[in-house]
């Protein structure tokens, strides 16, 4: 053993002078690195999947909120239309005179044409 590290020296069959030396320590470190990267990749994949599920859940919740707000808005518009009709009814005629100042000009024009 040289330098206290175990190694394997493989040689090719034949007259080729190519030799491959694998250090056992490096091999273990390489395996640990590959396992570590695989576990990290798997954890990130799980986090992404969880986030996508949460986004879908939040999107559904937002769509429900939008539907509720649209219903409330439609109800409010109906209430406003009813109040506008009431004001138009009350302000149109009190006796013979209209309380709506914009309609005075129309009546005067009608009276002059007679």
Coordinates of C-alpha atoms in Angstrom, one line a residue:
X1 CA 0.0 0.0 0.0
X2 CA 1.3 3.3 -1.0
X3 CA 0.4 6.5 1.0
X4 CA -2.0 4.4 3.1
X5 CA -4.8 4.5 0.5
X6 CA -6.2 1.3 -1.0
X7 CA -6.5 1.3 -4.8
X8 CA -7.3 -1.1 -7.5
X9 CA -5.1 -1.1 -10.6
X10 CA -6.8 -2.7 -13.6
X11 CA -4.9 -3.4 -16.8
X12 CA -6.2 -4.2 -20.2
X13 CA -5.7 -7.5 -21.8
X14 CA -3.2 -7.5 -24.5
X15 CA -0.2 -5.3 -25.3
X16 CA -1.9 -2.0 -24.7
X17 CA -0.2 0.0 -22.0
X18 CA -3.4 1.7 -20.7
X19 CA -4.0 1.2 -17.0
X20 CA -6.9 2.4 -14.8
X21 CA -6.4 3.2 -11.2
X22 CA -9.4 3.6 -9.0
X23 CA -8.9 4.9 -5.5
X24 CA -11.5 3.3 -3.1
X25 CA -11.8 6.5 -1.1
X26 CA -12.6 8.5 -4.2
X27 CA -15.1 5.8 -5.2
X28 CA -16.9 6.1 -1.9
X29 CA -16.9 9.9 -2.1
X30 CA -18.3 9.7 -5.6
X31 CA -21.1 7.4 -4.5
X32 CA -21.9 9.6 -1.6
X33 CA -22.0 12.6 -3.9
X34 CA -24.4 10.9 -6.3
X35 CA -26.6 9.7 -3.5
X36 CA -26.6 13.2 -2.0
X37 CA -27.5 14.8 -5.3
X38 CA -30.3 12.3 -5.9
X39 CA -31.8 12.9 -2.4
X40 CA -31.6 16.7 -2.9
X41 CA -33.2 16.4 -6.4
X42 CA -36.0 14.2 -4.9
X43 CA -36.6 16.7 -2.0
X44 CA -36.8 19.6 -4.5
X45 CA -39.2 17.6 -6.6
X46 CA -41.5 17.0 -3.6
X47 CA -41.3 20.7 -2.6
X48 CA -42.3 21.7 -6.2
X49 CA -45.2 19.2 -6.1
X50 CA -46.4 20.5 -2.8
X51 CA -46.2 24.1 -4.0
X52 CA -48.2 23.2 -7.2
X53 CA -50.9 21.6 -5.0
X54 CA -51.0 24.7 -2.8
X55 CA -51.2 27.0 -5.8
X56 CA -54.1 24.9 -7.2
X57 CA -55.9 25.1 -3.8
X58 CA -55.4 28.8 -3.5
X59 CA -56.5 29.4 -7.1
X60 CA -59.8 27.5 -6.3
X61 CA -60.2 29.6 -3.1
X62 CA -59.7 32.8 -5.1
X63 CA -62.2 31.7 -7.7
X64 CA -64.7 31.1 -4.9
X65 CA -64.1 34.5 -3.4
X66 CA -64.5 36.2 -6.8
X67 CA -67.8 34.4 -7.3
X68 CA -69.0 35.6 -3.9
X69 CA -67.9 39.1 -4.6
X70 CA -69.6 39.1 -8.0
X71 CA -72.9 38.0 -6.3
X72 CA -72.6 40.7 -3.7
X73 CA -71.9 43.3 -6.4
X74 CA -74.9 42.2 -8.4
X75 CA -77.1 42.4 -5.2
X76 CA -75.7 45.9 -4.5
X77 CA -76.4 47.1 -8.0
X78 CA -80.0 45.9 -7.7
X79 CA -80.3 47.8 -4.4
X80 CA -78.9 50.9 -6.0
X81 CA -81.2 50.6 -9.0
X82 CA -84.2 50.3 -6.6
X83 CA -83.1 53.4 -4.7
X84 CA -82.6 55.4 -7.9
X85 CA -86.1 54.4 -9.1
X86 CA -87.5 55.5 -5.7
X87 CA -85.7 58.9 -5.9
X88 CA -86.8 59.3 -9.5
X89 CA -90.4 58.6 -8.5
X90 CA -90.3 60.9 -5.4
X91 CA -88.6 63.8 -7.2
X92 CA -90.5 63.7 -10.4
X93 CA -93.8 65.1 -9.2
X94 CA -94.8 66.9 -6.1
X95 CA -98.0 68.5 -7.0
X96 CA -97.7 69.9 -10.5
X97 CA -94.1 70.9 -10.1
X98 CA -91.1 68.5 -10.5
X99 CA -88.4 68.8 -8.0
X100 CA -85.9 67.6 -10.5
X101 CA -84.3 70.9 -11.8
X102 CA -83.2 69.2 -15.1
X103 CA -86.8 68.5 -16.0
X104 CA -87.8 72.2 -15.6
X105 CA -86.3 73.2 -18.8
X106 CA -88.1 70.4 -20.6
X107 CA -91.5 71.5 -19.2
X108 CA -90.9 75.1 -20.1
X109 CA -90.1 74.1 -23.7
X110 CA -93.3 72.1 -23.8
X111 CA -95.4 75.0 -22.4
X112 CA -93.9 77.5 -24.9
X113 CA -94.7 75.2 -27.9
X114 CA -98.4 75.1 -26.9

